[in-house]
mmCIF file of C-alpha atoms in Angstrom:
data_model
loop_
_atom_site.group_PDB
_atom_site.id
_atom_site.type_symbol
_atom_site.label_atom_id
_atom_site.label_comp_id
_atom_site.label_asym_id
_atom_site.label_seq_id
_atom_site.Cartn_x
_atom_site.Cartn_y
_atom_site.Cartn_z
ATOM 1 C CA MET A 5 177.138 78.825 114.133
ATOM 2 C CA LEU A 6 179.033 80.974 111.339
ATOM 3 C CA ALA A 7 182.740 80.894 111.849
ATOM 4 C CA ALA A 8 182.809 85.102 112.496
ATOM 5 C CA GLN A 9 180.476 84.118 115.843
ATOM 6 C CA ARG A 10 182.974 81.053 116.861
ATOM 7 C CA ARG A 11 185.754 83.488 116.385
ATOM 8 C CA ASP A 12 184.276 86.036 118.567
ATOM 9 C CA LEU A 13 183.677 83.309 121.293
ATOM 10 C CA LEU A 14 187.008 81.881 121.026
ATOM 11 C CA LEU A 15 188.216 85.594 122.116
ATOM 12 C CA GLU A 16 185.458 85.925 124.924
ATOM 13 C CA ARG A 17 186.656 82.309 126.160
ATOM 14 C CA LEU A 18 190.123 83.742 125.554
ATOM 15 C CA LYS A 19 189.587 86.543 128.001
ATOM 16 C CA THR A 20 187.076 84.810 130.652
ATOM 17 C CA GLU A 21 189.152 81.507 130.668
ATOM 18 C CA GLY A 22 192.464 82.591 129.907
ATOM 19 C CA ARG A 23 192.897 79.755 127.572
ATOM 20 C CA ILE A 24 191.189 77.271 124.962
ATOM 21 C CA VAL A 25 191.459 73.650 124.806
ATOM 22 C CA ALA A 26 190.807 72.566 120.670
ATOM 23 C CA LYS A 27 189.445 69.101 121.463
ATOM 24 C CA ASP A 28 187.226 70.192 124.694
ATOM 25 C CA LEU A 29 185.619 73.312 122.586
ATOM 26 C CA ALA A 30 184.946 71.324 119.300
ATOM 27 C CA ALA A 31 182.978 68.876 121.193
ATOM 28 C CA GLU A 32 181.244 71.556 123.332
ATOM 29 C CA LEU A 33 180.099 73.383 119.462
ATOM 30 C CA GLY A 34 179.178 69.947 118.200
ATOM 31 C CA ILE A 35 181.979 70.675 115.494
ATOM 32 C CA SER A 36 185.170 69.463 114.231
ATOM 33 C CA GLU A 37 188.312 69.683 116.292
ATOM 34 C CA ASP A 38 189.742 70.783 112.775
ATOM 35 C CA SER A 39 187.209 73.814 112.617
ATOM 36 C CA ILE A 40 188.739 75.213 115.920
ATOM 37 C CA ARG A 41 191.884 74.715 114.766
ATOM 38 C CA ARG A 42 191.475 76.683 111.649
ATOM 39 C CA ASP A 43 189.868 79.405 113.835
ATOM 40 C CA LEU A 44 192.842 79.758 116.358
ATOM 41 C CA ARG A 45 195.331 79.648 113.218
ATOM 42 C CA GLU A 46 193.707 82.857 111.748
ATOM 43 C CA LEU A 47 193.060 84.446 115.127
ATOM 44 C CA ALA A 48 197.311 83.519 115.464
ATOM 45 C CA ASP A 49 197.180 85.435 111.680
ATOM 46 C CA ALA A 50 195.661 88.180 112.723
ATOM 47 C CA GLY A 51 197.753 88.818 116.195
ATOM 48 C CA LEU A 52 194.938 87.371 118.695
ATOM 49 C CA CYS A 53 195.852 84.607 120.011
ATOM 50 C CA GLN A 54 198.916 82.744 120.624
ATOM 51 C CA ARG A 55 198.716 79.045 119.635
ATOM 52 C CA VAL A 56 200.185 76.035 121.323
ATOM 53 C CA TYR A 57 199.913 72.135 121.468
ATOM 54 C CA GLY A 58 196.381 71.436 121.492
ATOM 55 C CA GLY A 59 194.582 74.999 121.720
ATOM 56 C CA ALA A 60 195.685 78.647 122.625
ATOM 57 C CA LEU A 61 196.539 80.980 124.756
ATOM 58 C CA PRO A 62 196.099 84.699 125.566
ATOM 59 C CA VAL A 63 198.373 86.709 123.167
ATOM 60 C CA SER A 64 200.489 89.277 124.928
ATOM 61 C CA PRO A 65 199.741 93.235 124.869
ATOM 62 C CA ALA A 66 203.952 93.609 125.724
ATOM 63 C CA THR A 67 204.491 92.660 121.938
ATOM 64 C CA ALA A 68 203.634 96.306 121.073
ATOM 65 C CA ASP A 69 206.324 98.746 119.923
ATOM 66 C CA TYR A 70 208.776 99.932 122.561
ATOM 67 C CA ALA A 71 206.657 103.486 122.322
ATOM 68 C CA THR A 72 203.459 102.271 122.846
ATOM 69 C CA ARG A 73 204.860 100.114 125.637
ATOM 70 C CA MET A 74 205.926 103.361 127.490
ATOM 71 C CA ALA A 75 202.587 103.805 128.302
ATOM 72 C CA VAL A 76 201.204 100.824 129.313
ATOM 73 C CA SER A 77 200.777 99.926 133.471
ATOM 74 C CA VAL A 78 202.858 102.994 134.249
ATOM 75 C CA ALA A 79 201.882 102.757 137.802
ATOM 76 C CA GLY A 80 201.844 99.190 137.955
ATOM 77 C CA LYS A 81 205.552 99.467 136.653
ATOM 78 C CA GLU A 82 206.704 101.973 139.236
ATOM 79 C CA ARG A 83 205.682 100.119 141.945
ATOM 80 C CA ILE A 84 207.507 96.625 140.742
ATOM 81 C CA ALA A 85 210.752 98.615 140.062
ATOM 82 C CA LYS A 86 210.514 100.025 143.695
ATOM 83 C CA ARG A 87 210.428 96.323 144.783
ATOM 84 C CA ALA A 88 212.939 95.239 142.619
ATOM 85 C CA ALA A 89 214.795 98.086 143.642
ATOM 86 C CA ALA A 90 215.029 97.001 147.286
ATOM 87 C CA LEU A 91 216.799 93.489 146.408
ATOM 88 C CA ILE A 92 219.652 95.208 145.304
ATOM 89 C CA HIS A 93 222.269 95.307 148.104
ATOM 90 C CA LEU A 94 225.505 97.657 148.747
ATOM 91 C CA GLY A 95 228.497 96.935 146.204
ATOM 92 C CA SER A 96 226.546 94.288 144.506
ATOM 93 C CA THR A 97 227.007 93.060 140.627
ATOM 94 C CA VAL A 98 222.984 93.098 139.054
ATOM 95 C CA ILE A 99 222.284 92.431 135.236
ATOM 96 C CA LEU A 100 219.220 94.760 134.414
ATOM 97 C CA ASP A 101 217.261 93.439 131.016
ATOM 98 C CA GLY A 102 215.777 95.758 128.565
ATOM 99 C CA GLY A 103 212.478 97.311 127.937
ATOM 100 C CA THR A 104 209.890 99.252 129.804
ATOM 101 C CA THR A 105 210.136 97.677 133.376
ATOM 102 C CA ALA A 106 213.729 97.591 133.433
ATOM 103 C CA LEU A 107 213.876 101.125 132.691
ATOM 104 C CA ALA A 108 211.604 101.813 135.408
ATOM 105 C CA LEU A 109 213.722 99.666 137.535
ATOM 106 C CA ALA A 110 216.959 102.055 136.621
ATOM 107 C CA LYS A 111 215.390 105.242 137.575
ATOM 108 C CA ALA A 112 214.004 103.957 140.900
ATOM 109 C CA LEU A 113 217.380 103.221 142.303
ATOM 110 C CA PRO A 114 219.230 105.467 144.928
ATOM 111 C CA VAL A 115 221.035 108.067 143.654
ATOM 112 C CA ASP A 116 223.473 107.166 146.439
ATOM 113 C CA LEU A 117 223.123 103.482 145.704
ATOM 114 C CA GLU A 118 226.878 102.289 144.865
ATOM 115 C CA ALA A 119 226.823 99.352 142.843
ATOM 116 C CA THR A 120 228.047 97.842 139.275
ATOM 117 C CA ILE A 121 224.855 97.236 137.002
ATOM 118 C CA VAL A 122 225.784 95.144 134.005
ATOM 119 C CA THR A 123 222.829 95.640 131.018
ATOM 120 C CA HIS A 124 222.423 95.389 127.162
ATOM 121 C CA SER A 125 219.618 98.252 126.936
ATOM 122 C CA PRO A 126 221.247 101.807 125.978
ATOM 123 C CA THR A 127 218.280 103.417 127.435
ATOM 124 C CA VAL A 128 218.652 101.564 130.749
ATOM 125 C CA ALA A 129 222.504 102.645 130.714
ATOM 126 C CA ALA A 130 221.760 106.446 129.987
ATOM 127 C CA ALA A 131 219.139 106.096 132.835
ATOM 128 C CA LEU A 132 222.228 105.686 135.372
ATOM 129 C CA VAL A 133 224.310 108.483 133.946
ATOM 130 C CA THR A 134 223.257 110.799 137.194
ATOM 131 C CA HIS A 135 224.088 107.862 139.977
ATOM 132 C CA PRO A 136 227.644 108.695 140.729
ATOM 133 C CA LYS A 137 228.150 105.593 142.348
ATOM 134 C CA VAL A 138 226.971 103.379 139.853
ATOM 135 C CA GLU A 139 229.505 101.557 137.677
ATOM 136 C CA VAL A 140 227.745 101.053 134.001
ATOM 137 C CA PHE A 141 229.140 98.289 132.053
ATOM 138 C CA LEU A 142 227.004 98.162 128.692
ATOM 139 C CA ILE A 143 227.048 95.066 126.303
ATOM 140 C CA GLY A 144 227.612 96.175 122.921
ATOM 141 C CA GLY A 145 225.765 94.261 119.774
ATOM 142 C CA ARG A 146 223.143 93.999 117.232
ATOM 143 C CA LEU A 147 220.199 96.604 118.469
ATOM 144 C CA PHE A 148 217.171 94.830 118.437
ATOM 145 C CA LYS A 149 214.726 97.943 118.570
ATOM 146 C CA HIS A 150 211.590 96.451 119.676
ATOM 147 C CA SER A 151 212.901 95.977 123.058
ATOM 148 C CA ALA A 152 216.175 98.752 122.851
ATOM 149 C CA VAL A 153 218.837 96.211 123.620
ATOM 150 C CA THR A 154 221.431 94.376 122.200
ATOM 151 C CA CYS A 155 221.385 90.860 121.134
ATOM 152 C CA GLY A 156 223.229 88.533 118.630
ATOM 153 C CA ALA A 157 226.882 87.056 119.193
ATOM 154 C CA ALA A 158 228.982 89.286 120.252
ATOM 155 C CA ALA A 159 226.660 90.507 123.088
ATOM 156 C CA ALA A 160 226.730 86.827 123.902
ATOM 157 C CA GLU A 161 230.212 86.599 124.112
ATOM 158 C CA ALA A 162 230.494 89.723 126.272
ATOM 159 C CA ALA A 163 228.312 88.299 128.483
ATOM 160 C CA GLU A 164 229.609 85.079 128.990
ATOM 161 C CA GLY A 165 232.426 87.237 131.505
ATOM 162 C CA ILE A 166 230.257 88.355 133.998
ATOM 163 C CA ASN A 167 229.555 87.395 137.252
ATOM 164 C CA ALA A 168 226.345 88.715 138.940
ATOM 165 C CA ASP A 169 223.924 88.403 142.271
ATOM 166 C CA LEU A 170 221.395 89.431 140.394
ATOM 167 C CA PHE A 171 219.123 89.852 137.134
ATOM 168 C CA PHE A 172 216.544 91.278 136.225
ATOM 169 C CA LEU A 173 214.598 89.820 133.658
ATOM 170 C CA GLY A 174 211.654 90.920 131.118
ATOM 171 C CA VAL A 175 209.457 89.279 129.318
ATOM 172 C CA THR A 176 206.505 89.328 127.511
ATOM 173 C CA GLY A 177 204.523 86.097 128.767
ATOM 174 C CA VAL A 178 204.162 84.406 132.185
ATOM 175 C CA HIS A 179 202.482 81.442 132.330
ATOM 176 C CA PRO A 180 202.070 78.083 133.619
ATOM 177 C CA GLU A 181 201.950 75.839 130.607
ATOM 178 C CA THR A 182 204.184 78.156 129.066
ATOM 179 C CA GLY A 183 206.805 79.479 131.415
ATOM 180 C CA LEU A 184 208.495 82.517 130.679
ATOM 181 C CA THR A 185 207.953 83.747 126.735
ATOM 182 C CA THR A 186 209.203 86.505 124.700
ATOM 183 C CA GLY A 187 208.642 87.511 120.883
ATOM 184 C CA ASP A 188 212.019 87.041 119.713
ATOM 185 C CA SER A 189 214.097 84.236 119.361
ATOM 186 C CA ASP A 190 217.442 85.996 119.520
ATOM 187 C CA GLU A 191 216.445 88.026 122.709
ATOM 188 C CA ALA A 192 215.032 84.924 124.364
ATOM 189 C CA ALA A 193 218.803 83.456 123.621
ATOM 190 C CA MET A 194 219.878 86.678 125.241
ATOM 191 C CA LYS A 195 218.078 86.333 127.832
ATOM 192 C CA ARG A 196 218.902 82.654 128.953
ATOM 193 C CA THR A 197 222.875 83.636 128.338
ATOM 194 C CA LEU A 198 222.321 86.564 130.867
ATOM 195 C CA ALA A 199 220.782 84.589 133.192
ATOM 196 C CA LYS A 200 222.919 82.184 133.499
ATOM 197 C CA ARG A 201 225.331 84.482 134.560
ATOM 198 C CA ALA A 202 223.578 85.710 137.967
ATOM 199 C CA ALA A 203 223.184 83.502 140.896
ATOM 200 C CA ASP A 204 219.686 84.716 141.077
ATOM 201 C CA THR A 205 216.804 85.974 138.762
ATOM 202 C CA TYR A 206 213.597 88.271 139.487
ATOM 203 C CA VAL A 207 211.009 88.608 136.852
ATOM 204 C CA LEU A 208 209.557 92.207 136.555
ATOM 205 C CA ALA A 209 206.091 90.779 135.409
ATOM 206 C CA SER A 210 203.773 93.876 134.930
ATOM 207 C CA SER A 211 199.954 92.545 134.973
ATOM 208 C CA GLU A 212 199.291 92.633 131.528
ATOM 209 C CA LYS A 213 202.061 89.683 130.905
ATOM 210 C CA ILE A 214 200.530 87.574 133.872
ATOM 211 C CA GLY A 215 198.582 84.534 131.959
ATOM 212 C CA ALA A 216 200.024 85.696 128.254
ATOM 213 C CA ALA A 217 202.387 84.062 125.993
ATOM 214 C CA SER A 218 204.208 85.025 123.173
ATOM 215 C CA PRO A 219 206.248 82.528 120.620
ATOM 216 C CA PHE A 220 209.976 81.845 121.982
ATOM 217 C CA THR A 221 210.240 80.184 125.459
ATOM 218 C CA VAL A 222 213.282 81.955 127.613
ATOM 219 C CA LEU A 223 213.686 79.803 130.740
ATOM 220 C CA PRO A 224 210.992 77.983 132.499
ATOM 221 C CA LEU A 225 209.539 78.681 135.887
ATOM 222 C CA SER A 226 211.648 76.853 138.029
ATOM 223 C CA ASP A 227 214.520 78.874 136.895
ATOM 224 C CA VAL A 228 213.882 81.815 138.187
ATOM 225 C CA ALA A 229 213.928 83.076 142.096
ATOM 226 C CA GLY A 230 210.739 85.041 142.050
ATOM 227 C CA VAL A 231 208.322 86.559 139.988
ATOM 228 C CA ILE A 232 207.652 90.708 140.846
ATOM 229 C CA THR A 233 204.058 91.755 139.276
ATOM 230 C CA ASP A 234 201.319 94.197 140.163
ATOM 231 C CA ALA A 235 199.239 91.125 139.294
ATOM 232 C CA ALA A 236 196.198 90.599 141.706
ATOM 233 C CA PRO A 237 196.738 88.174 144.378
ATOM 234 C CA ASP A 238 193.628 86.377 143.351
ATOM 235 C CA GLU A 239 194.182 86.399 139.199
ATOM 236 C CA PRO A 240 194.169 82.783 138.682
ATOM 237 C CA THR A 241 197.672 82.796 136.852
ATOM 238 C CA VAL A 242 198.930 84.454 140.353
ATOM 239 C CA LYS A 243 197.099 81.682 142.282
ATOM 240 C CA GLU A 244 198.381 79.199 139.816
ATOM 241 C CA LEU A 245 201.827 80.127 139.925
ATOM 242 C CA GLY A 246 201.844 79.755 143.679
ATOM 243 C CA LYS A 247 200.483 76.038 143.508
ATOM 244 C CA LEU A 248 203.478 74.765 141.026
ATOM 245 C CA GLY A 249 205.425 76.913 144.095
ATOM 246 C CA VAL A 250 207.170 79.667 142.200
ATOM 247 C CA SER A 251 207.456 82.570 144.456
ATOM 248 C CA VAL A 252 205.618 85.651 143.496
ATOM 249 C CA LEU A 253 206.833 89.027 145.060
ATOM 250 C CA GLY A 254 202.798 91.141 144.845
ATOM 251 C CA VAL A 255 202.713 94.972 144.760
ATOM 252 C CA SER A 256 199.534 95.277 144.468
ATOM 253 C CA PRO A 257 197.407 97.507 146.782
ATOM 254 C CA SER A 258 195.095 94.595 147.123
ATOM 255 C CA TRP A 259 198.142 92.335 147.981
ATOM 256 C CA PRO A 260 197.824 92.128 151.728
ATOM 257 C CA ALA A 261 201.376 93.653 153.916
ATOM 258 C CA ARG A 262 201.716 89.990 155.475
ATOM 259 C CA GLU A 263 201.055 87.716 151.767
ATOM 260 C CA ALA A 264 203.552 90.018 149.831
ATOM 261 C CA ALA A 265 206.161 89.744 152.914
ATOM 262 C CA ALA A 266 205.502 85.605 153.106
ATOM 263 C CA SER A 267 206.178 85.881 148.949
ATOM 264 C CA ASP A 268 209.713 86.775 150.109
ATOM 265 C CA ALA A 269 210.073 83.581 151.783
#
């Protein structure tokens, strides 16, 4: 098999099986494991997979630029936003992450909501200007343009003074093996800092992030109260998350009402 044919096969396996184990595929094809690893390095360099120990996982489409992501999974993000908004109670203090799903959540909040919202996203803060009863605190720092959020030492120091009821976390990858990941180390560190300042953390994960992975770990799945997603209940990663005891709050129309409610238990 030619190298180009192997790479096409690797991409097809990532699409259909959601992962590649280099040792197993090498044995199947009757070639060296080094050859498979070399192919995976080339695919990773081209942004077509995310290498992990022993193989590779699908790369997250959420690593695209902010403007591009605004047009991805719009309806799904709106359903996620509506479900997340229902978790916010009168008088609560909530940390909103940045990114396009968090922005959808900000827009989905009731206009008459009385709450305190803390965010390190200027776009999320601006979306709350029309909410007269929402107190908005914007964390300053270096602007990370990919997600339109602030991060760095100044932002982390400001976050240390926050005590919140909820944190709605955005990530670029949700996978049973790698946990919750994102594409920038500083942004990952900022997300961890914010998670430490809230009693409960919920992940906002549109379907293209489910089963994908990015280079930098944010949190293990065991550290969050739940994952809110529009992925279908029979999606392999969703089923695996359930087996691991992760609470999945499904908002896809294919989730039976009783299953969606049970996921909150």
